[in-house]
Short mmCIF file of C-alpha atoms and ligand atoms in Angstrom, two decimals:
data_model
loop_
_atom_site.label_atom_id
_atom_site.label_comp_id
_atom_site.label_asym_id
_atom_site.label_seq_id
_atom_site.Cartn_x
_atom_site.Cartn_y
_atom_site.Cartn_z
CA UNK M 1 -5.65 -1.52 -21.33
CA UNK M 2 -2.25 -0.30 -22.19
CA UNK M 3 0.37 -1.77 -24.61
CA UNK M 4 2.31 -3.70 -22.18
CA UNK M 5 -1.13 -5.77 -20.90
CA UNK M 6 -1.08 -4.31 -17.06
CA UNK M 7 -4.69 -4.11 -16.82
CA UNK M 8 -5.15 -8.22 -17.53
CA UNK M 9 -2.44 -9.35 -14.77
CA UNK M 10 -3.58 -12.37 -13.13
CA UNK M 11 -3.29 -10.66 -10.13
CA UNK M 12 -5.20 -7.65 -10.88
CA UNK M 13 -8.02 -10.33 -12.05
CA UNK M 14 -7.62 -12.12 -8.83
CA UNK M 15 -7.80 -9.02 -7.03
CA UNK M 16 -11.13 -7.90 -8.72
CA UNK M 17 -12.61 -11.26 -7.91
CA UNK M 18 -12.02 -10.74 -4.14
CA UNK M 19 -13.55 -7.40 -3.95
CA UNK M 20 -16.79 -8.74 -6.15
CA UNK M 21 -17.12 -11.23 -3.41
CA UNK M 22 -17.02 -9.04 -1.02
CA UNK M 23 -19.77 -6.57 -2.92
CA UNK M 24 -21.64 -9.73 -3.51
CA UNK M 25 -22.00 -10.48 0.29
CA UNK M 26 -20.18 -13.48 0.24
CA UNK M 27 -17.82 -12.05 2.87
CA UNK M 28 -18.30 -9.03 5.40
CA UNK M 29 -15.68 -7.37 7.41
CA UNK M 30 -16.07 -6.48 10.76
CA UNK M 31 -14.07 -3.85 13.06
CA UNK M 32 -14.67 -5.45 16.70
CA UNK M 33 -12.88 -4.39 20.22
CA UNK M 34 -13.78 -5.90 23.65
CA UNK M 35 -13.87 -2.32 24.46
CA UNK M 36 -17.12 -1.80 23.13
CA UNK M 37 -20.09 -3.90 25.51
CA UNK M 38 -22.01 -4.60 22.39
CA UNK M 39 -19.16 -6.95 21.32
CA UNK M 40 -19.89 -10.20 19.81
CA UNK M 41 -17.57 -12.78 22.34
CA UNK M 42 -18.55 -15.38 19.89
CA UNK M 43 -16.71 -13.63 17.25
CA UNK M 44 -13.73 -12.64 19.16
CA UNK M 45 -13.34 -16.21 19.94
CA UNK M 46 -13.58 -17.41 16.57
CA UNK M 47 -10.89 -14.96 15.18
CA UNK M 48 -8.88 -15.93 18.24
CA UNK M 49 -8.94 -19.71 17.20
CA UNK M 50 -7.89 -18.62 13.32
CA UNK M 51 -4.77 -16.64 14.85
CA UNK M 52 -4.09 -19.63 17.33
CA UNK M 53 -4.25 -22.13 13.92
CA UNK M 54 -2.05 -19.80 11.74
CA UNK M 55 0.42 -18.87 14.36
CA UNK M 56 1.02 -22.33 15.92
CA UNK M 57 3.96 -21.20 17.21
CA UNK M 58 2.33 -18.24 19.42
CA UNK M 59 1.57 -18.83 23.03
CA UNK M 60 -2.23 -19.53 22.73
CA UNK M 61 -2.68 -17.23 26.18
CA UNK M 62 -0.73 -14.65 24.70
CA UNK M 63 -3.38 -14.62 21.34
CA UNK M 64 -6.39 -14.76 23.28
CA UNK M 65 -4.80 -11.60 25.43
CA UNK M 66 -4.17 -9.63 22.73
CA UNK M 67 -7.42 -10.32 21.06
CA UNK M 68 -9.39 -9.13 23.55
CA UNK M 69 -7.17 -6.29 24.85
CA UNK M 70 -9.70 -3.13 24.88
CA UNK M 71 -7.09 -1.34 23.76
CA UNK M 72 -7.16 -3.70 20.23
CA UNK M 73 -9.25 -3.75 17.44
CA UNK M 74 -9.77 -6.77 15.03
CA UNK M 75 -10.55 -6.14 11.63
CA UNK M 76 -12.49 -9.63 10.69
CA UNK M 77 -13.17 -11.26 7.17
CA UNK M 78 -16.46 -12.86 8.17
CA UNK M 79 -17.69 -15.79 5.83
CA UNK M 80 -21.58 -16.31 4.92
CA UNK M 81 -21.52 -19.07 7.46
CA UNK M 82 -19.72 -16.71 9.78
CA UNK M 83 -16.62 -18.28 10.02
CA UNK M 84 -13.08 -15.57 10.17
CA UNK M 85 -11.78 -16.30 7.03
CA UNK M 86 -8.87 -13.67 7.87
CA UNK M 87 -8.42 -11.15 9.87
CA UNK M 88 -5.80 -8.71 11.77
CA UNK M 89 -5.43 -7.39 15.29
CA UNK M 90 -3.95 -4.06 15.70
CA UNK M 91 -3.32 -1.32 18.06
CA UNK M 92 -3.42 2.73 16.97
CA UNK M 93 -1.39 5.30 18.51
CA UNK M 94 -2.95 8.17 16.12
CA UNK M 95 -1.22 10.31 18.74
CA UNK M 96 2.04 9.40 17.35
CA UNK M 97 0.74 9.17 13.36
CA UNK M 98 0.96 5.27 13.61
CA UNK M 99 -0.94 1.72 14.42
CA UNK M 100 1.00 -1.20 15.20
CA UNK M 101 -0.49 -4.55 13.66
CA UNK M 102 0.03 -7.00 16.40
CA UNK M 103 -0.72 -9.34 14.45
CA UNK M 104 -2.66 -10.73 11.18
CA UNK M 105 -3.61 -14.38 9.94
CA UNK M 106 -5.75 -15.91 6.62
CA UNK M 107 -7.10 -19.06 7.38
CA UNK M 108 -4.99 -21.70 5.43
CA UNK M 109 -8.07 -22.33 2.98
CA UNK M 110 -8.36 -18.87 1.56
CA UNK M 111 -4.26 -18.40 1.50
CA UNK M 112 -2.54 -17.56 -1.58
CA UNK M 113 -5.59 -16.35 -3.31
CA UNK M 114 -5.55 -12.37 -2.65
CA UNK M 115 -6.97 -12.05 0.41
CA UNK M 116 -4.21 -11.36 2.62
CA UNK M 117 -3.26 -8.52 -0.02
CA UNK M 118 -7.15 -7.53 -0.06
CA UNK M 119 -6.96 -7.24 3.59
CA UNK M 120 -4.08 -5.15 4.18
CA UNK M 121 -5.38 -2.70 1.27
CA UNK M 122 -8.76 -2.48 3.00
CA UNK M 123 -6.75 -1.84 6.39
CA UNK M 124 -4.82 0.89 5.20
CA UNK M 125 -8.24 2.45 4.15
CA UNK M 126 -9.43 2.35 7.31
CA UNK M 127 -6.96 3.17 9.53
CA UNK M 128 -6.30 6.70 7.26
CA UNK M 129 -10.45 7.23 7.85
CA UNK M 130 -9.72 6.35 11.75
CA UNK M 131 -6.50 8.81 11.46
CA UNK M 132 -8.47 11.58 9.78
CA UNK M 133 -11.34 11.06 12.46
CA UNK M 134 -9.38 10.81 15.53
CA UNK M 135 -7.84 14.81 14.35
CA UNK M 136 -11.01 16.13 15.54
CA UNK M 137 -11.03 13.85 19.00
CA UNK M 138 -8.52 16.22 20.72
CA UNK M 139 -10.01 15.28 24.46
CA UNK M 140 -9.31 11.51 23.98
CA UNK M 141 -5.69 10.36 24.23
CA UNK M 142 -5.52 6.80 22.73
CA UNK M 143 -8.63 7.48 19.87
CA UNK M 144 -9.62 3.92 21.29
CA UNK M 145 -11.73 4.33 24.09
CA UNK M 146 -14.20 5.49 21.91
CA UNK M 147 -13.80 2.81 19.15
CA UNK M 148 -17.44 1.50 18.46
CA UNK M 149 -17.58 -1.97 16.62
CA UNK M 150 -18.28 -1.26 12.95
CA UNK M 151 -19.19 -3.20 9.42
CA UNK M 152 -17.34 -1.98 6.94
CA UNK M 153 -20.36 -2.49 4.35
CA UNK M 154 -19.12 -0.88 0.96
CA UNK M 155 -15.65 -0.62 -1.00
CA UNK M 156 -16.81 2.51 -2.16
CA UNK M 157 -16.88 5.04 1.20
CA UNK M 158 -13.23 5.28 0.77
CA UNK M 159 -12.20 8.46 -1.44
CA UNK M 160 -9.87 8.07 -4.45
CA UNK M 161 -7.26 9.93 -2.57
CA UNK M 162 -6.87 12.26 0.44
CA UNK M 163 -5.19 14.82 -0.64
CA UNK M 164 -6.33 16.75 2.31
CA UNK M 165 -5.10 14.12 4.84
CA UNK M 166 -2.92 14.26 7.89
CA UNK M 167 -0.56 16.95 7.76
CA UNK M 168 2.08 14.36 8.91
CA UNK M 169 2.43 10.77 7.50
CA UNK M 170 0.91 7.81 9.18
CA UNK M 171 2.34 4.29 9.22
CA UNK M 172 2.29 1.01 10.30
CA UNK M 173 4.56 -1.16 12.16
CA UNK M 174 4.44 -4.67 12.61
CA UNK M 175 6.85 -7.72 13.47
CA UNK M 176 6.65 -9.96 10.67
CA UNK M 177 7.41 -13.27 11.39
CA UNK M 178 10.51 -14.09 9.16
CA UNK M 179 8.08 -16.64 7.00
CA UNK M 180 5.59 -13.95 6.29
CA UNK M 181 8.48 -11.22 5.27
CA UNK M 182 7.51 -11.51 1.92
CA UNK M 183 3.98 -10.69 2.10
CA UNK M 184 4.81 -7.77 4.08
CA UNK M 185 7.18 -6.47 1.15
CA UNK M 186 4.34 -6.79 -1.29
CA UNK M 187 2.21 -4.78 0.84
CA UNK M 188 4.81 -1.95 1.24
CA UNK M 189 6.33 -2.67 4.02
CA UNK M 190 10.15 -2.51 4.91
CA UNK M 191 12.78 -3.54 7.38
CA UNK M 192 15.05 -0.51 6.57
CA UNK M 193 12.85 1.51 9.77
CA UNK M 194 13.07 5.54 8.90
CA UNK M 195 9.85 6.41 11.30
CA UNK M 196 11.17 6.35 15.39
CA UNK M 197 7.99 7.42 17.04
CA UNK M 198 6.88 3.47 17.96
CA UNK M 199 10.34 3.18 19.70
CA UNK M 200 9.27 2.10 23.40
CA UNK M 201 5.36 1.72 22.89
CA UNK M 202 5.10 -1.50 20.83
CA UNK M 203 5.80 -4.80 22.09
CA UNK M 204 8.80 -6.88 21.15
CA UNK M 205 8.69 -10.30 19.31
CA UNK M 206 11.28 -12.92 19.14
CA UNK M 207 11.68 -14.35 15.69
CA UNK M 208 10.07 -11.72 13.99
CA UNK M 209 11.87 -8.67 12.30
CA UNK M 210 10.58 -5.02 12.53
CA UNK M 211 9.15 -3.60 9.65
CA UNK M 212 7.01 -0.26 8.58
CA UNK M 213 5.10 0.62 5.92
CA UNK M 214 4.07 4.24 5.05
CA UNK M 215 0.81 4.65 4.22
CA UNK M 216 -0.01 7.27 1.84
CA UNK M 217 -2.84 9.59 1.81
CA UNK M 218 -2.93 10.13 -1.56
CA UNK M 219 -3.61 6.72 -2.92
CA UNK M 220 -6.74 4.52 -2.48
CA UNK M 221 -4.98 1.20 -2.06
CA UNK M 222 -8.34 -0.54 -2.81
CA UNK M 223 -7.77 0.99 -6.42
CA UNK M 224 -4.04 1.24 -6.63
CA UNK M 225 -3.31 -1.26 -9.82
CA UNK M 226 -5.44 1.47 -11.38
CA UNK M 227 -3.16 4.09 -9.70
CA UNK M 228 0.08 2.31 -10.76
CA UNK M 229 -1.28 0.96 -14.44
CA UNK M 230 -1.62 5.52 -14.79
CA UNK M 231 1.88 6.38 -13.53
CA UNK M 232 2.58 3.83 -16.02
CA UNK M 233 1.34 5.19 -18.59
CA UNK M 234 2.09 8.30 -18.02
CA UNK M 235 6.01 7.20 -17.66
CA UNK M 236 5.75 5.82 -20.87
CA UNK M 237 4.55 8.67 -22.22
CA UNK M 238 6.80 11.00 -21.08
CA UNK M 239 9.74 8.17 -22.16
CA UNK M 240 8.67 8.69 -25.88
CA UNK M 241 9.60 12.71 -25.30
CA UNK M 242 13.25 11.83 -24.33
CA UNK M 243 13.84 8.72 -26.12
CA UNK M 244 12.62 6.70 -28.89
CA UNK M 245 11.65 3.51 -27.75
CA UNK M 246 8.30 3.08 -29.11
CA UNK M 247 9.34 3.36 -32.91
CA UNK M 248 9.31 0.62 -34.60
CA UNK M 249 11.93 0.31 -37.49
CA UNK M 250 11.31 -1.77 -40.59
CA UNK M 251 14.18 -3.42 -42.46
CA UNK M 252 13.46 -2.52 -46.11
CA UNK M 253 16.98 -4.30 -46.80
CA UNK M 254 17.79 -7.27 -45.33
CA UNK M 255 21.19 -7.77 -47.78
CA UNK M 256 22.47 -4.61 -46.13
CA UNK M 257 22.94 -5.82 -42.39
CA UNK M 258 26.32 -7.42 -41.99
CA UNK M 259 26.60 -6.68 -38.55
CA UNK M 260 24.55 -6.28 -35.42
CA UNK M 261 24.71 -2.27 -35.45
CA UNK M 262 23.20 -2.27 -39.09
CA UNK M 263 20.03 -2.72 -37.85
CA UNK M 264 18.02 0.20 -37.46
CA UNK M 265 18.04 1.61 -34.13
CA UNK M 266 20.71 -0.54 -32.60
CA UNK M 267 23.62 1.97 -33.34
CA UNK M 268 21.74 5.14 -31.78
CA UNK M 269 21.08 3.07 -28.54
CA UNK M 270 24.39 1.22 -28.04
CA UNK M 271 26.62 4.20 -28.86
CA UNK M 272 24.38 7.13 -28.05
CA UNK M 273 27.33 9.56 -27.45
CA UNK M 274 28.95 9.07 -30.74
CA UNK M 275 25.46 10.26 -32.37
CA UNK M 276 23.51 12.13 -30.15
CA UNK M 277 24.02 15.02 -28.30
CA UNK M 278 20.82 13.96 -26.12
CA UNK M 279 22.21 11.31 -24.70
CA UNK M 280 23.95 12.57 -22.03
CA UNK M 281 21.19 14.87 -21.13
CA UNK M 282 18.70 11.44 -20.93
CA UNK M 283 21.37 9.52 -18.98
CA UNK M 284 21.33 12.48 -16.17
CA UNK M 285 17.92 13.03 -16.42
CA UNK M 286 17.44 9.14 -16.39
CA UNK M 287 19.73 8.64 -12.89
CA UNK M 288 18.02 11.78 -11.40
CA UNK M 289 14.50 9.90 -12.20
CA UNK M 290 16.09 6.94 -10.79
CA UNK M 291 16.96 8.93 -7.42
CA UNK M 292 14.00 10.52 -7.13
CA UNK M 293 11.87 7.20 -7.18
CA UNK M 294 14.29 6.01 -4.24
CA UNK M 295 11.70 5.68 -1.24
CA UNK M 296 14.74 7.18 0.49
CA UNK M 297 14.88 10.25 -1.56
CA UNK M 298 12.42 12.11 0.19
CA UNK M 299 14.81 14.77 2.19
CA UNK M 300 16.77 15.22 -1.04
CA UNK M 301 13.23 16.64 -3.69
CA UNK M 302 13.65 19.92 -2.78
CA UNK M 303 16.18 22.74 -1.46
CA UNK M 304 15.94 23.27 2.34
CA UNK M 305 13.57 24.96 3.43
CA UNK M 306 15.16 28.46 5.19
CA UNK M 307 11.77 29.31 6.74
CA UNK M 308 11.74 25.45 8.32
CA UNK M 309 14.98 24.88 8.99
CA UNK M 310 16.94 28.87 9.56
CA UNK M 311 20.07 28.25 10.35
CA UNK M 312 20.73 25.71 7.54
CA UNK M 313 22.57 28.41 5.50
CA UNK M 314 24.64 29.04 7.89
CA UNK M 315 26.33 25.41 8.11
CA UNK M 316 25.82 24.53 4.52
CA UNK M 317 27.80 27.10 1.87
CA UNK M 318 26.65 24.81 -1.27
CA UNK M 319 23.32 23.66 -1.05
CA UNK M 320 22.09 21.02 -3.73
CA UNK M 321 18.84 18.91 -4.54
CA UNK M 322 17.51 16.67 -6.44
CA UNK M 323 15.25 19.57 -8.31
CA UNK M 324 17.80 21.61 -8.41
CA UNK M 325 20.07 19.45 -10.44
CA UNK M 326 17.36 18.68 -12.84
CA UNK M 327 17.05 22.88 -13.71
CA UNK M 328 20.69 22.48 -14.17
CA UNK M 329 20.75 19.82 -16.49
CA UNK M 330 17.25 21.43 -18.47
CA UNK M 331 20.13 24.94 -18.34
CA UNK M 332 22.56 22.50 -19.97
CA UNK M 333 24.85 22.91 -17.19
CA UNK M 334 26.34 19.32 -17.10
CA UNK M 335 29.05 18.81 -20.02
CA UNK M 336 29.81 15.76 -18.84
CA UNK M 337 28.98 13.50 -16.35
CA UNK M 338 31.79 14.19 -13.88
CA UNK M 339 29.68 17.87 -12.17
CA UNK M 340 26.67 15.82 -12.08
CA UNK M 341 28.11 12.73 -9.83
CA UNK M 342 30.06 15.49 -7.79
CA UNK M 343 26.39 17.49 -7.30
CA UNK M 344 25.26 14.23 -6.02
CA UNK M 345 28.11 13.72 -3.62
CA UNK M 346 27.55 17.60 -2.37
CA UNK M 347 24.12 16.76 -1.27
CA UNK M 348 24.91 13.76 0.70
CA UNK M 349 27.84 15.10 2.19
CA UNK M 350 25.79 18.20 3.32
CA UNK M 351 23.30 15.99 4.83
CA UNK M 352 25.71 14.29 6.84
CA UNK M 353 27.39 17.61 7.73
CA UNK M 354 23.92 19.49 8.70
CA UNK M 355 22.44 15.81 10.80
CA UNK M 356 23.13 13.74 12.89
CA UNK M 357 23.71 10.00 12.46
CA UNK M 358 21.04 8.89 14.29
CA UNK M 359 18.48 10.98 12.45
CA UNK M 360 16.21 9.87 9.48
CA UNK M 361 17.87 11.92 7.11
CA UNK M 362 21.10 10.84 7.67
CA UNK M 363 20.16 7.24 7.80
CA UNK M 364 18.40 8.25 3.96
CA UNK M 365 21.58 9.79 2.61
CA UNK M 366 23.79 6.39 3.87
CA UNK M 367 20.69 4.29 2.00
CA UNK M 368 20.87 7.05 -1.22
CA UNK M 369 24.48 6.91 -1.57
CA UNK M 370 24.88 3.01 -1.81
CA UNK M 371 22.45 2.95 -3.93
CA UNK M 372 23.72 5.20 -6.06
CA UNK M 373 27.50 4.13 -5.67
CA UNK M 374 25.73 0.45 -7.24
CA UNK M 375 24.23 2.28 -10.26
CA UNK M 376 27.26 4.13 -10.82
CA UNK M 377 29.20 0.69 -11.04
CA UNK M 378 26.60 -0.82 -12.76
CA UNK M 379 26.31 1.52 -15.35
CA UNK M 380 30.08 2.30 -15.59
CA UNK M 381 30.85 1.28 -19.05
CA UNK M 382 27.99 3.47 -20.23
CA UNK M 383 29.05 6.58 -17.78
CA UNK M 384 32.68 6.23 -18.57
CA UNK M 385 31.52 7.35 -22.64
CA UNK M 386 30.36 10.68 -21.20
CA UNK M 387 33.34 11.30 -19.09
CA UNK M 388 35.57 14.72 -19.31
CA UNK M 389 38.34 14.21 -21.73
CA UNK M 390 41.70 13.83 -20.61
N1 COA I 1 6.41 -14.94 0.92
C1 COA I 1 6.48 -14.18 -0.21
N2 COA I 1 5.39 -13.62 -0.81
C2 COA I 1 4.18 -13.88 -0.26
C3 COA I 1 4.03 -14.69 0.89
C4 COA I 1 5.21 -15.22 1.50
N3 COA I 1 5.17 -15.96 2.60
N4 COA I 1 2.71 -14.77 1.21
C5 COA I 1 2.07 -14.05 0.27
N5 COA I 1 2.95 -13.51 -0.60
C6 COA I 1 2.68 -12.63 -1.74
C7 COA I 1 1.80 -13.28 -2.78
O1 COA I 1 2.57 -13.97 -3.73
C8 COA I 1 1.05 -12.11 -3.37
O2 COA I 1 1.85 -11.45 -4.33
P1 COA I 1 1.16 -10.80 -5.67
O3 COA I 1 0.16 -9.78 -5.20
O4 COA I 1 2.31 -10.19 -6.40
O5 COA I 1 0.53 -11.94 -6.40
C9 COA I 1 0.90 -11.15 -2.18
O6 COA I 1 1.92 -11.53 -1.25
C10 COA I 1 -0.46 -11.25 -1.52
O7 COA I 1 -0.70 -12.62 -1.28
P2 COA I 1 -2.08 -13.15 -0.74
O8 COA I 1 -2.50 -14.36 -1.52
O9 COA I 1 -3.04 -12.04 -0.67
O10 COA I 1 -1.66 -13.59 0.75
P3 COA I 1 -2.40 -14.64 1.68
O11 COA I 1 -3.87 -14.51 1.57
O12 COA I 1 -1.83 -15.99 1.43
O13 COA I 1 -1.95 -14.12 3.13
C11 COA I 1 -0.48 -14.29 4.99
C12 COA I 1 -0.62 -13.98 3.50
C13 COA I 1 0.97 -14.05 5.43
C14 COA I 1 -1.38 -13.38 5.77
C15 COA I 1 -0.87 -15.77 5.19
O14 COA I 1 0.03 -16.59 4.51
C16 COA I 1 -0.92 -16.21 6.64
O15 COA I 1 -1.93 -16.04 7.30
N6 COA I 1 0.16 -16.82 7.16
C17 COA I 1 0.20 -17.33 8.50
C18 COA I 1 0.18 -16.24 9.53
C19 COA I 1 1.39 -15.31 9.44
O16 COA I 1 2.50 -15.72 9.16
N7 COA I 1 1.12 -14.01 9.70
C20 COA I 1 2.13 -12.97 9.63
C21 COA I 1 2.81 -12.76 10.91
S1 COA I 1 1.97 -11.70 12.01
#
């Protein structure tokens, strides 16, 4: 438990009472494929009838099809009484680090109560196990012809956290059908597309929209309010180092506040320039946080590589980085605000210089630098105190 209650969400409860079910037996999950001979039709055909009643508006030929494409699997949520309670059909192309969901469905009685979120954390599991195994199946192009139906019997076979995954990313794509967009942004997914390997394998869908979700190796997602609620804390730790938040102030004198800013701790954090020389320092270091958390900042963490990309230098006279500007701020190189925006700008602009426009990192700089062009404007009357004299 931490002080701001994250471990007692109703969510997180919800989400523990799901995956007790599932320990207590009271729902099984099965990994099926017509592919395999031992297949159970009867199944198939029940989880085609859930996806036919929870996506009215799919051809029903087109459901059973992709159901029982050999080249599919379908990860079930199997009820006592052996009903599909949910359940998603999916395609992976391990070859190109990523598995398309074609699609997924929980049957209108068990909506809305975690097990759609259960279900996509439990996929992501799987798939990353499927990933990992399918390295070692270098004779066997698609992974799939040697899928063998499977019960996924305990929560537990799934480590805290690959660090030793992939040595590239794996994702998932997926047309979500513009109802279900939301879900798919809880689960991580997005419809800004950075990943291009899919391009031309996956099939299209009409009143859908296109979205991927990355699918990290280091995270259990069966465990990740655990994995957030530390970051968390650890975040608020670090807060207390660089500002002082968690202090509580007592007012001994209540006859002495005439004015808002009398109370203790309101002066310091509404006009932090006038009495701290820190504050600059935790504004820059507070933006380059802010950057770094930016799912788009991942070219910018580091300087370029020279061994990975040689002839960088040669293009680009002034590199810059994230990191980089965060020594340079811990040197006390930023006076003002004014070289810290323009080191921002420099890194963009060099991306855009070095790429081109229809690569990932260019697309990443255009997402970085509206998004930092809004925080700029939105923090503008707090920026503008720490601007160069004129
Ligand atoms: N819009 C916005 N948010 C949604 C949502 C929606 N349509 N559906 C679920 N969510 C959110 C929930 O609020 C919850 O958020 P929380 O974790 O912060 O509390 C989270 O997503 C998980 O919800 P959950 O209860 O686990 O989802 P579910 O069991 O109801 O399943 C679907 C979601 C989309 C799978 C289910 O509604 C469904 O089967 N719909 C019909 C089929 C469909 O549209 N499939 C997708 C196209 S392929």
């Amino acid at each position: 438990m931490n002080s701001f209650g994250l471990d007692d969400t109703p969510a997180r409860k919800r989400d523990e009472e799901i995956q007790r079910s599932f320990r207590d037996r009271k729902f099984r999950v099965f990994l099926v494929t017509s592919s395999d001979p031992e297949t159970d039709n009867m199944l198939l055909l029940r989880a085609k009838c859930l996806f036919q009643k929870q996506l009215s508006k799919m051809p029903k030929e087109y459901i059973f099809r992709q159901v029982f494409d050999s080249k599919h699997i379908n990860m079930l949520l199997v009820n006592e009484d052996g009903t599909v309670a949910g359940g998603i059909c999916y395609r992976p192309f391990f070859e190109q680090s990523f598995v398309e969901v074609v699609f997924l469905a929980v049957d209108y009685d068990f909506q809305v109560k975690g097990m759609g979120g259960f279900m996509m954390d439990l996929f992501k599991e799987n798939i990353k196990m499927d990933a990992r195994g399918y390295e070692g199946l270098a004779d066997d192009v698609l992974g799939i012809f040697r899928y063998k139906n499977r019960i996924i019997e305990d929560l537990d076979c799934f480590p805290d956290g690959m660090v030793n995954g992939m040595p590239h990313p794996l994702y998932i794509m997926a047309y979500a059908d513009n109802f279900a967009i939301g879900y798919f942004k809880k689960q991580g997914f997005s419809s800004e597309i950075r990943f291009d390997k899919w391009v031309g394998l996956i099939k299209d869908y009409e009143g859908g929209t296109i979205v991927e979700c990355r699918v990290y190796w280091e995270i259990n997602y069966l465990k990740k309010k655990e994995f957030i609620g530390k970051i968390k804390n650890k975040l608020l730790e670090d807060m207390k180092t660089v500002n002082e938040y968690h202090v509580i102030r007592g007012i001994s004198d209540y006859s002495k506040i005439r004015k808002v800013t009398d109370i203790p701790g309101v002066f310091d954090a509404e006009y932090p320039a006038q009495n701290s020389t820190g504050s600059l320092y935790r504004l820059i270091l507070y933006l380059i946080s802010d950057l770094r958390g930016n799912a788009s900042a991942w070219p910018f963490l580091k300087p370029v590589d020279p061994l990975e990309v040689p002839d960088y230098h040669r293009y680009i006279v002034k590199p810059m980085d994230l990191s980089t500007m965060l020594s340079k701020l811990e040197k006390g190189e930023y006076k003002f605000i004014e070289p810290f925006v323009e080191d921002v700008k420099l890194m963009l602009s060099n991306c855009f210089e070095y790429n081109g426009k229809d690569t990932p990192y260019y697309k990443c700089a255009q997402i970085l630098q509206g998004y930092f062009d809004d925080k700029l404007k939105f923090y503008g009357h707090v920026i503008a105190r720490f601007s160069t004299p004129q």
